[in-house]
Amino acid sequence: MRSIRDISIRSKLIVIIMATCSIVLLLGGFALTARYAATEQQKTANRMSVLAQVVGANSTAALTFNDPLSARDTLSALVAEPSIIEARIYASDGTLFARFTAPGAVAPIPGEGNGNASSGGLLFGGDALMVTSPIILDGEIIGKVVLDTDLRPLRMGLMRDIGMLTLIILAAGLAALPLSSKLQRIVSEPIVRLARTMRQVSQVKDYSLRAEKHGDDEVGTLIDGFNAMLEQISVRDEQLHIAANALENTGDAIAITDARLKIVSVNKAFISMTGFSPAEVSGRRPLMLRSERHAPAFYREVRRRVDASGQWHGEMWGRRKNGEVFPQWLTISRILDPAGRVTHYVFVSNDISQHKRYEERLEYLAHHDALTQLPNRVLFELELSKALMRAKRRGDKVGMMFIDLDNFKVINDTLGHAVGDELLQTVAVRLQGCLRECDVVARQGGDEFTVMLDGVSDARDAATVADKFIDLLSRPFTLAGREYQVSASIGIACYPQDGQDVSLLMRSADTAMYQAKELGRNRYRFYAAGDNLRLVPVTDPDQHSASGP
């Protein structure tokens, strides 16, 4: 035989409904009793009304001929109705005409009555029911009859019935109480235990807990499903825990937004990179991290591509909490639910400031001399090429110089490379101090320097600069605490006459520099094609020599 725990909830509910219906029937019986009381009272009132009408009809002659004795005789006939306490006849002016009181009855306080309506009530009213009826002769009211009926005997009988009904109701209630309590526990206790387990799981986040099962009914099936769900959640929770730890401890800055682009979660790397705490960004849009480096059209294009393909990645400038603008490599991904609706957006970014600085450093080193910080040969040739194109458009000249330090090898070998490096750095500073902003000085390597003079009017401009160089480089250099004297040999070539491209112009200036060395060093010389040299007057012809076309 199956335990009551194993029967279906429907069966349990049927039992409860049956018990409830029994109680309802008892209550209905009480209501019917009340209805019965009201009906009995109404019947009594109707019967008394009929008696009053009969008395009134038999009293017309007595009232007409003013015969109270005849009226009293008529009222005395009511002694056959034991429920009547008193009967009275009133004249048309309201004076008492005749009166009858039942033997042994306590008459109520006289009154005029209120027509055919009754006063008092069987259940909750007074002890008497008053009924009145008019006395009519030839359509004219000549008086009225008032009957007072005793309701106490009827009420006593009714109270006995109510008492019996109450005892039955109490007995039924006492019988249904333990049954209802047992059924209630059978149905509710498993649900209460299940709810307690669910609350405990929710509070301590321990998905290893299981709800206790005590039957194979619908609640038992529900508990089985709940425990199976906990098992799945436990496995999923472990996976999510691993994913959350990985997300939190990854070096990438991650921000997750909802479908409306409101931030719902950030990791430690995001906080470290931006300087914002989770509370400061929660519910806000990533727009707060925008810099002014990009036009609005750029962001619209990013959004368009995310909507179109589900992802965008690229370089973007961001802004930290302190206002600092920094470069980042950003990936924006769109997350969809199984129905294809957007649920979240994931922003994964890396601060590439250091990488940018590294790139800039590499770019700088690729085009600058590491010792003197001057442009190297690559950058110099690029700048010279640009200058030649400008000169071609403007129709002016460009001066090109090759500078070689005299006897530098002796100083470098004698005093050491550190002193030689210091000398080269000082020479670079002196050369830069003589040039305009549009001119360029570069180190070719070793003790060789090149100079590009942009937009010179003629060869004399280049000669003037060369004079300054020779003068500055002839001044003593303080190296390792001692002063040393250095000189330089300078070769000059001019665009367009000495070369119309970078390679030829530099070769011409280099040739002129070697010519200056052969003529005794510490001087400059213009490039001369072949042996046709034409002297150009200089400030100090004994020291500096120049040739030109």
XYZ file of C-alpha atoms in Angstrom:
549
model
C 0.000 0.000 0.000
C 1.376 3.370 -0.965
C 2.181 5.862 1.766
C 0.189 9.054 1.821
C 3.507 10.803 1.129
C 3.657 9.061 -2.225
C 0.202 9.942 -3.453
C -0.151 12.890 -5.763
C -0.654 16.431 -4.589
C -3.987 16.324 -6.400
C -5.166 13.529 -4.078
C -3.934 15.402 -1.061
C -5.760 18.476 -2.206
C -8.935 16.439 -2.742
C -8.812 15.303 0.868
C -8.288 18.870 2.026
C -11.141 20.084 -0.157
C -13.460 17.414 1.254
C -12.664 18.459 4.789
C -13.122 22.089 3.851
C -16.441 21.358 2.178
C -17.683 19.629 5.328
C -16.909 22.735 7.328
C -18.540 24.882 4.702
C -21.680 22.720 4.847
C -21.845 23.155 8.601
C -21.502 26.869 8.210
C -24.163 26.723 5.535
C -26.419 24.912 7.977
C -25.978 27.736 10.419
C -26.890 30.210 7.698
C -29.996 28.178 6.866
C -30.948 28.193 10.525
C -30.748 31.955 10.560
C -32.857 32.009 7.448
C -35.344 29.668 9.120
C -35.572 32.009 12.113
C -36.308 34.959 9.895
C -38.968 32.946 8.038
C -40.646 31.844 11.252
C -40.688 35.383 12.490
C -42.256 36.535 9.246
C -44.887 33.787 9.467
C -45.737 34.862 12.985
C -45.994 38.452 11.853
C -48.297 37.464 8.977
C -50.514 35.401 11.246
C -50.758 38.232 13.733
C -51.599 40.641 10.898
C -54.504 38.402 9.864
C -55.759 38.270 13.478
C -55.466 42.027 13.737
C -57.514 42.457 10.577
C -60.203 40.066 11.907
C -60.327 41.938 15.224
C -60.541 45.231 13.365
C -63.417 44.010 11.199
C -65.344 42.819 14.284
C -64.719 46.082 16.136
C -66.212 48.524 13.635
C -69.658 48.466 15.283
C -68.169 48.952 18.746
C -66.215 51.985 17.566
C -69.194 53.334 15.645
C -71.531 53.113 18.621
C -68.812 53.859 21.191
C -69.196 50.493 22.892
C -65.871 49.650 24.660
C -67.352 46.575 26.329
C -68.189 45.014 22.997
C -64.635 45.798 21.800
C -63.113 44.159 24.888
C -65.244 41.076 24.304
C -63.893 40.918 20.776
C -60.305 41.221 22.060
C -60.915 38.551 24.681
C -61.352 36.030 21.915
C -57.588 36.316 21.318
C -56.949 34.314 24.452
C -56.959 31.276 22.177
C -53.608 32.523 20.705
C -51.087 31.819 23.485
C -48.340 33.916 21.885
C -50.355 37.159 22.199
C -49.300 39.211 25.201
C -51.634 42.121 24.757
C -54.180 43.517 22.270
C -55.335 47.135 22.045
C -57.870 49.110 20.016
C -57.300 52.816 19.427
C -59.849 55.360 18.241
C -59.137 57.519 15.224
C -57.841 60.293 17.496
C -55.317 57.878 18.997
C -56.989 57.386 22.367
C -57.050 53.899 23.847
C -60.572 52.486 23.272
C -60.262 48.901 24.518
C -57.476 46.647 25.900
C -56.841 42.951 26.493
C -53.917 41.458 28.386
C -53.273 37.712 28.399
C -53.478 36.158 31.871
C -50.071 36.081 33.574
C -48.441 38.063 30.790
C -46.304 41.135 31.427
C -47.626 43.762 29.088
C -45.108 45.799 27.108
C -44.995 49.537 27.282
C -48.010 50.861 25.361
C -47.284 52.411 22.006
C -49.021 53.452 18.918
C -47.342 50.935 16.656
C -46.115 51.582 13.136
C -48.638 50.198 10.660
C -48.227 46.635 9.553
C -44.468 46.552 10.231
C -43.085 44.543 13.113
C -40.710 45.749 15.778
C -37.933 43.664 17.293
C -36.393 40.517 15.861
C -36.262 36.831 16.618
C -32.461 36.438 16.805
C -31.135 39.780 17.937
C -34.258 41.929 18.643
C -36.571 42.336 21.633
C -38.908 39.871 23.267
C -42.117 41.173 21.598
C -43.322 41.574 18.070
C -45.813 44.432 17.550
C -48.283 44.207 14.686
C -50.777 46.942 13.798
C -53.763 46.970 11.463
C -56.149 49.860 10.615
C -59.935 49.636 11.251
C -61.710 50.851 8.140
C -65.433 51.600 7.671
C -66.731 52.692 4.283
C -63.185 53.533 3.181
C -62.510 55.678 6.246
C -60.019 54.756 8.994
C -61.914 54.926 12.263
C -59.218 53.326 14.441
C -56.546 50.671 14.608
C -55.718 47.368 16.282
C -52.338 46.721 17.929
C -51.182 43.202 18.839
C -48.062 42.451 20.931
C -46.761 38.926 20.373
C -44.306 37.143 22.678
C -41.241 35.915 20.708
C -39.480 34.265 23.647
C -40.894 30.775 23.188
C -39.963 30.841 19.500
C -36.497 32.166 20.320
C -35.934 29.497 22.937
C -36.651 26.824 20.405
C -34.424 28.484 17.876
C -31.586 28.825 20.381
C -31.818 25.126 21.107
C -31.460 24.434 17.398
C -28.492 26.803 17.181
C -26.912 25.149 20.175
C -27.222 21.743 18.574
C -25.809 23.105 15.326
C -22.931 24.745 17.183
C -22.083 21.480 18.895
C -22.096 19.749 15.523
C -19.850 22.447 14.040
C -17.429 22.226 16.952
C -17.334 18.475 16.705
C -16.700 18.676 12.961
C -14.012 21.283 13.487
C -12.286 19.242 16.172
C -12.403 16.219 13.916
C -11.068 18.153 10.900
C -8.307 19.920 12.843
C -5.871 17.018 13.287
C -6.639 15.735 9.789
C -6.017 19.159 8.253
C -2.869 19.597 10.327
C -1.498 16.254 9.197
C -2.340 16.916 5.572
C -0.861 20.384 5.840
C 2.403 19.020 7.181
C 2.554 16.314 4.560
C 2.107 18.851 1.788
C 3.977 21.837 3.215
C 6.937 20.339 5.061
C 8.747 19.109 1.906
C 8.160 22.480 0.302
C 9.416 24.258 3.443
C 12.533 22.080 3.485
C 13.074 22.755 -0.201
C 12.677 26.502 0.353
C 15.103 26.315 3.305
C 17.678 24.544 1.178
C 17.226 27.063 -1.642
C 17.702 29.949 0.797
C 20.810 28.320 2.250
C 22.281 27.757 -1.202
C 21.559 31.387 -2.071
C 23.172 32.704 1.112
C 26.363 30.632 1.284
C 26.757 29.992 -2.476
C 27.443 26.326 -1.703
C 26.118 24.368 -4.644
C 27.139 21.061 -3.094
C 24.043 21.189 -0.845
C 21.084 18.992 -1.751
C 17.400 19.152 -0.814
C 16.101 16.156 1.231
C 13.490 14.021 -0.492
C 10.639 12.263 1.392
C 8.350 10.901 -1.278
C 7.765 10.331 -4.961
C 4.929 12.778 -5.449
C 5.123 16.018 -7.410
C 7.152 17.678 -4.658
C 9.575 14.765 -4.734
C 9.887 15.204 -8.501
C 10.451 18.902 -7.953
C 13.212 18.142 -5.426
C 14.837 15.737 -7.887
C 14.802 18.469 -10.523
C 16.167 21.002 -8.053
C 19.030 18.717 -7.023
C 19.839 17.988 -10.674
C 19.852 21.710 -11.337
C 22.233 22.243 -8.391
C 24.540 19.642 -9.890
C 24.597 21.478 -13.204
C 25.014 24.827 -11.462
C 27.897 23.405 -9.421
C 29.732 22.372 -12.576
C 28.875 25.651 -14.301
C 29.874 27.635 -11.215
C 33.284 26.000 -11.159
C 33.751 26.841 -14.826
C 32.569 30.408 -14.252
C 34.856 30.700 -11.236
C 37.827 29.692 -13.345
C 36.751 32.064 -16.112
C 36.168 34.893 -13.626
C 39.618 34.392 -12.086
C 41.184 34.361 -15.513
C 39.230 37.475 -16.465
C 40.120 39.274 -13.246
C 43.816 38.415 -13.326
C 44.526 38.766 -17.037
C 46.841 41.535 -18.102
C 44.276 42.853 -20.567
C 41.962 45.602 -19.365
C 38.400 44.317 -19.756
C 35.117 46.195 -19.442
C 31.743 44.520 -20.010
C 28.638 46.548 -20.815
C 24.998 45.661 -21.216
C 23.085 46.027 -24.471
C 22.651 49.763 -23.800
C 26.437 50.177 -23.447
C 26.220 50.712 -19.675
C 29.291 49.287 -17.899
C 28.399 46.344 -15.641
C 31.828 44.885 -14.850
C 35.544 45.724 -15.059
C 38.651 43.829 -14.025
C 41.764 44.835 -12.072
C 43.765 45.583 -15.210
C 41.091 48.081 -16.297
C 41.235 49.805 -12.913
C 45.035 49.936 -13.064
C 45.095 51.243 -16.637
C 42.397 53.922 -16.345
C 42.583 54.868 -12.658
C 38.798 54.550 -12.269
C 37.307 52.344 -9.548
C 34.447 49.925 -10.351
C 31.980 52.166 -8.497
C 33.020 55.179 -10.605
C 32.356 53.460 -13.928
C 29.408 51.224 -13.024
C 26.339 52.213 -15.037
C 28.296 54.708 -17.148
C 29.187 54.450 -20.825
C 32.724 53.893 -22.176
C 32.377 57.369 -23.745
C 33.836 58.692 -20.491
C 37.209 57.259 -21.591
C 37.271 59.038 -24.949
C 40.045 61.450 -25.839
C 39.885 64.356 -28.234
C 42.344 62.702 -30.622
C 39.616 61.194 -32.824
C 36.827 62.889 -34.763
C 33.192 61.851 -34.138
C 33.180 60.150 -37.533
C 35.847 57.739 -36.276
C 33.633 56.532 -33.419
C 30.630 56.244 -35.706
C 32.645 54.041 -38.034
C 33.734 51.858 -35.103
C 30.098 51.416 -34.034
C 29.034 50.650 -37.596
C 31.625 47.911 -37.936
C 30.729 46.359 -34.586
C 27.064 46.283 -35.597
C 27.893 44.902 -39.036
C 30.477 42.230 -38.213
C 30.218 41.832 -34.444
C 33.754 43.009 -33.747
C 36.227 45.825 -34.222
C 39.873 46.031 -33.270
C 42.403 48.719 -33.776
C 44.409 51.490 -32.193
C 42.504 54.148 -30.258
C 43.491 56.960 -27.941
C 41.920 56.829 -24.493
C 41.885 59.042 -21.419
C 42.753 58.121 -17.849
C 41.027 59.468 -14.754
C 43.790 62.050 -14.274
C 43.197 63.370 -17.792
C 46.272 61.756 -19.330
C 45.751 60.648 -22.928
C 47.273 57.297 -23.818
C 47.301 54.960 -26.830
C 45.612 51.592 -26.543
C 44.947 48.587 -28.692
C 41.228 47.992 -28.347
C 39.002 45.097 -29.337
C 35.218 45.506 -29.119
C 33.091 42.362 -29.384
C 29.336 41.956 -29.461
C 27.667 39.144 -27.457
C 24.370 37.697 -28.705
C 21.815 35.444 -27.035
C 20.450 32.315 -28.789
C 17.716 34.468 -30.350
C 20.296 36.751 -31.936
C 19.640 39.723 -29.624
C 22.529 41.767 -28.281
C 23.047 41.137 -24.562
C 26.505 42.545 -23.872
C 29.551 44.228 -25.364
C 33.085 43.310 -24.294
C 35.892 45.880 -24.474
C 39.404 44.392 -24.267
C 42.253 46.907 -24.341
C 45.979 47.117 -23.780
C 47.971 50.216 -22.931
C 50.504 50.433 -25.737
C 52.216 53.597 -24.443
C 55.432 51.740 -23.768
C 55.215 50.013 -27.122
C 54.634 53.387 -28.765
C 57.617 54.850 -26.965
C 59.651 51.858 -28.030
C 58.521 52.320 -31.627
C 59.283 56.009 -31.447
C 62.686 55.202 -29.984
C 63.357 52.701 -32.738
C 62.158 55.232 -35.287
C 64.404 57.853 -33.718
C 67.411 55.536 -33.632
C 66.737 54.513 -37.213
C 67.116 58.145 -38.277
C 69.438 59.641 -35.641
C 72.973 59.154 -34.449
C 72.981 57.560 -30.988
C 76.058 59.511 -29.830
C 75.328 63.065 -30.963
C 71.511 62.782 -31.394
C 71.955 64.385 -34.814
C 70.125 63.019 -37.875
C 71.978 60.110 -39.449
C 72.738 59.530 -43.107
C 69.253 58.074 -43.844
C 67.337 61.027 -42.393
C 69.783 63.537 -43.856
C 69.334 62.178 -47.355
C 65.543 62.231 -46.890
C 65.600 65.882 -45.750
C 68.011 66.781 -48.546
C 65.685 65.173 -51.091
C 62.776 67.247 -49.784
C 64.890 70.401 -49.918
C 65.878 69.717 -53.521
C 62.224 69.333 -54.518
C 61.371 72.611 -52.805
C 64.295 74.347 -54.472
C 63.223 73.029 -57.852
C 59.724 74.481 -57.355
C 61.035 77.810 -56.048
C 63.969 78.096 -58.417
C 66.547 78.735 -55.640
C 69.664 76.893 -54.460
C 70.563 74.344 -51.812
C 73.969 74.206 -50.175
C 75.553 70.882 -49.224
C 78.628 70.546 -46.942
C 80.863 67.663 -45.976
C 82.822 68.341 -42.767
C 85.695 66.171 -41.594
C 87.630 66.812 -38.366
C 91.377 67.049 -38.877
C 93.578 64.732 -36.798
C 90.586 63.318 -34.928
C 92.099 59.820 -35.039
C 95.128 61.027 -33.111
C 92.973 62.452 -30.300
C 90.729 59.373 -30.242
C 93.671 56.951 -30.103
C 95.674 59.016 -27.648
C 93.023 60.104 -25.153
C 90.605 57.230 -25.609
C 87.209 56.730 -27.172
C 85.345 58.415 -24.303
C 87.200 61.676 -24.934
C 86.708 61.235 -28.674
C 82.958 60.792 -28.125
C 82.873 63.914 -25.966
C 84.635 65.840 -28.719
C 82.117 64.684 -31.332
C 79.193 65.683 -29.084
C 80.667 69.152 -28.543
C 81.273 69.590 -32.284
C 77.639 68.653 -32.933
C 76.453 71.319 -30.507
C 78.659 73.990 -32.090
C 77.542 73.130 -35.603
C 73.861 73.241 -34.662
C 74.335 76.645 -33.068
C 75.360 78.171 -36.402
C 72.390 77.005 -38.457
C 68.911 78.199 -39.134
C 65.862 76.145 -38.173
C 65.351 75.084 -41.773
C 68.931 73.807 -42.127
C 70.036 70.299 -41.177
C 73.306 69.000 -39.734
C 73.899 65.237 -39.569
C 76.624 62.841 -38.577
C 77.638 60.525 -41.373
C 79.833 58.342 -39.203
C 83.213 58.584 -37.501
C 84.298 62.230 -37.505
C 82.345 63.180 -40.625
C 79.380 65.572 -40.576
C 77.110 66.814 -43.332
C 75.169 70.057 -43.503
C 72.240 70.998 -45.732
C 71.563 74.705 -46.240
C 68.003 75.135 -47.461
C 67.141 78.019 -49.800
C 70.502 79.826 -50.197
C 70.655 82.603 -52.731
C 74.209 81.904 -53.996
C 77.514 80.277 -53.103
C 78.517 83.181 -50.864
C 75.835 82.186 -48.325
C 77.406 78.748 -48.034
C 80.874 80.320 -47.738
C 79.684 82.521 -44.874
C 78.397 79.501 -42.956
C 81.612 77.579 -43.699
C 83.642 80.474 -42.265
C 81.603 80.284 -39.061
C 82.153 76.543 -38.813
C 85.909 76.822 -39.252
C 86.070 79.623 -36.702
C 84.017 77.742 -34.108
C 85.848 74.460 -34.609
C 89.215 76.211 -34.337
C 88.443 77.367 -30.821
C 89.841 75.218 -27.984
C 87.862 72.203 -26.760
C 87.997 71.309 -23.075
C 88.321 67.535 -22.936
C 89.093 65.511 -19.805
C 89.997 68.701 -17.972
C 92.439 69.918 -20.611
C 92.131 72.109 -23.672
C 92.731 70.756 -27.165
C 92.822 72.387 -30.557
C 90.909 70.871 -33.460
C 90.375 71.977 -37.042
C 88.081 70.866 -39.879
C 88.133 70.425 -43.624
C 84.887 71.365 -45.403
C 83.714 70.537 -48.893
C 80.820 72.522 -50.414
C 78.526 71.669 -53.313
C 75.482 73.602 -54.485
C 72.283 72.586 -56.216
C 71.698 72.657 -59.110
C 75.109 73.319 -60.652
C 77.028 70.642 -58.678
C 74.359 67.950 -58.775
C 70.617 67.710 -59.278
C 69.980 64.700 -57.098
C 70.954 63.664 -53.601
C 73.576 61.126 -54.515
C 75.428 63.369 -56.965
C 75.271 66.427 -54.722
C 76.675 64.526 -51.738
C 79.411 62.994 -53.874
C 80.365 66.424 -55.113
C 80.570 67.833 -51.558
C 82.609 64.818 -50.455
C 85.031 65.342 -53.323
C 85.385 69.012 -52.393
C 86.113 68.039 -48.782
C 89.010 65.794 -49.858
C 90.298 68.597 -52.025
C 90.289 70.864 -48.940
C 92.316 68.292 -47.019
C 94.836 67.998 -49.835
C 95.231 71.766 -49.850
C 96.307 71.777 -46.206
C 93.210 71.210 -44.072
C 91.494 73.725 -41.761
C 89.759 75.242 -44.769
C 86.702 74.869 -46.987
C 86.541 74.332 -50.721
C 83.760 74.430 -53.294
C 83.355 71.533 -55.637
C 85.007 72.087 -59.002
C 84.280 69.848 -61.960
C 87.543 68.661 -63.494
C 90.559 70.999 -63.146
C 88.758 74.213 -64.100
C 88.860 75.941 -60.686
C 87.731 79.502 -60.303
C 88.704 81.292 -57.103
C 86.006 82.934 -55.045
C 87.150 85.831 -52.835
C 87.071 85.000 -49.113
C 87.610 86.882 -45.906
C 90.970 85.241 -45.146
C 92.563 84.032 -48.396
C 95.660 82.787 -46.560
C 93.620 80.354 -44.466
C 90.493 79.446 -46.479
C 90.338 78.458 -50.117
C 87.188 78.212 -52.246
C 86.383 77.287 -55.782
C 83.185 77.688 -57.720
C 81.851 77.454 -61.206
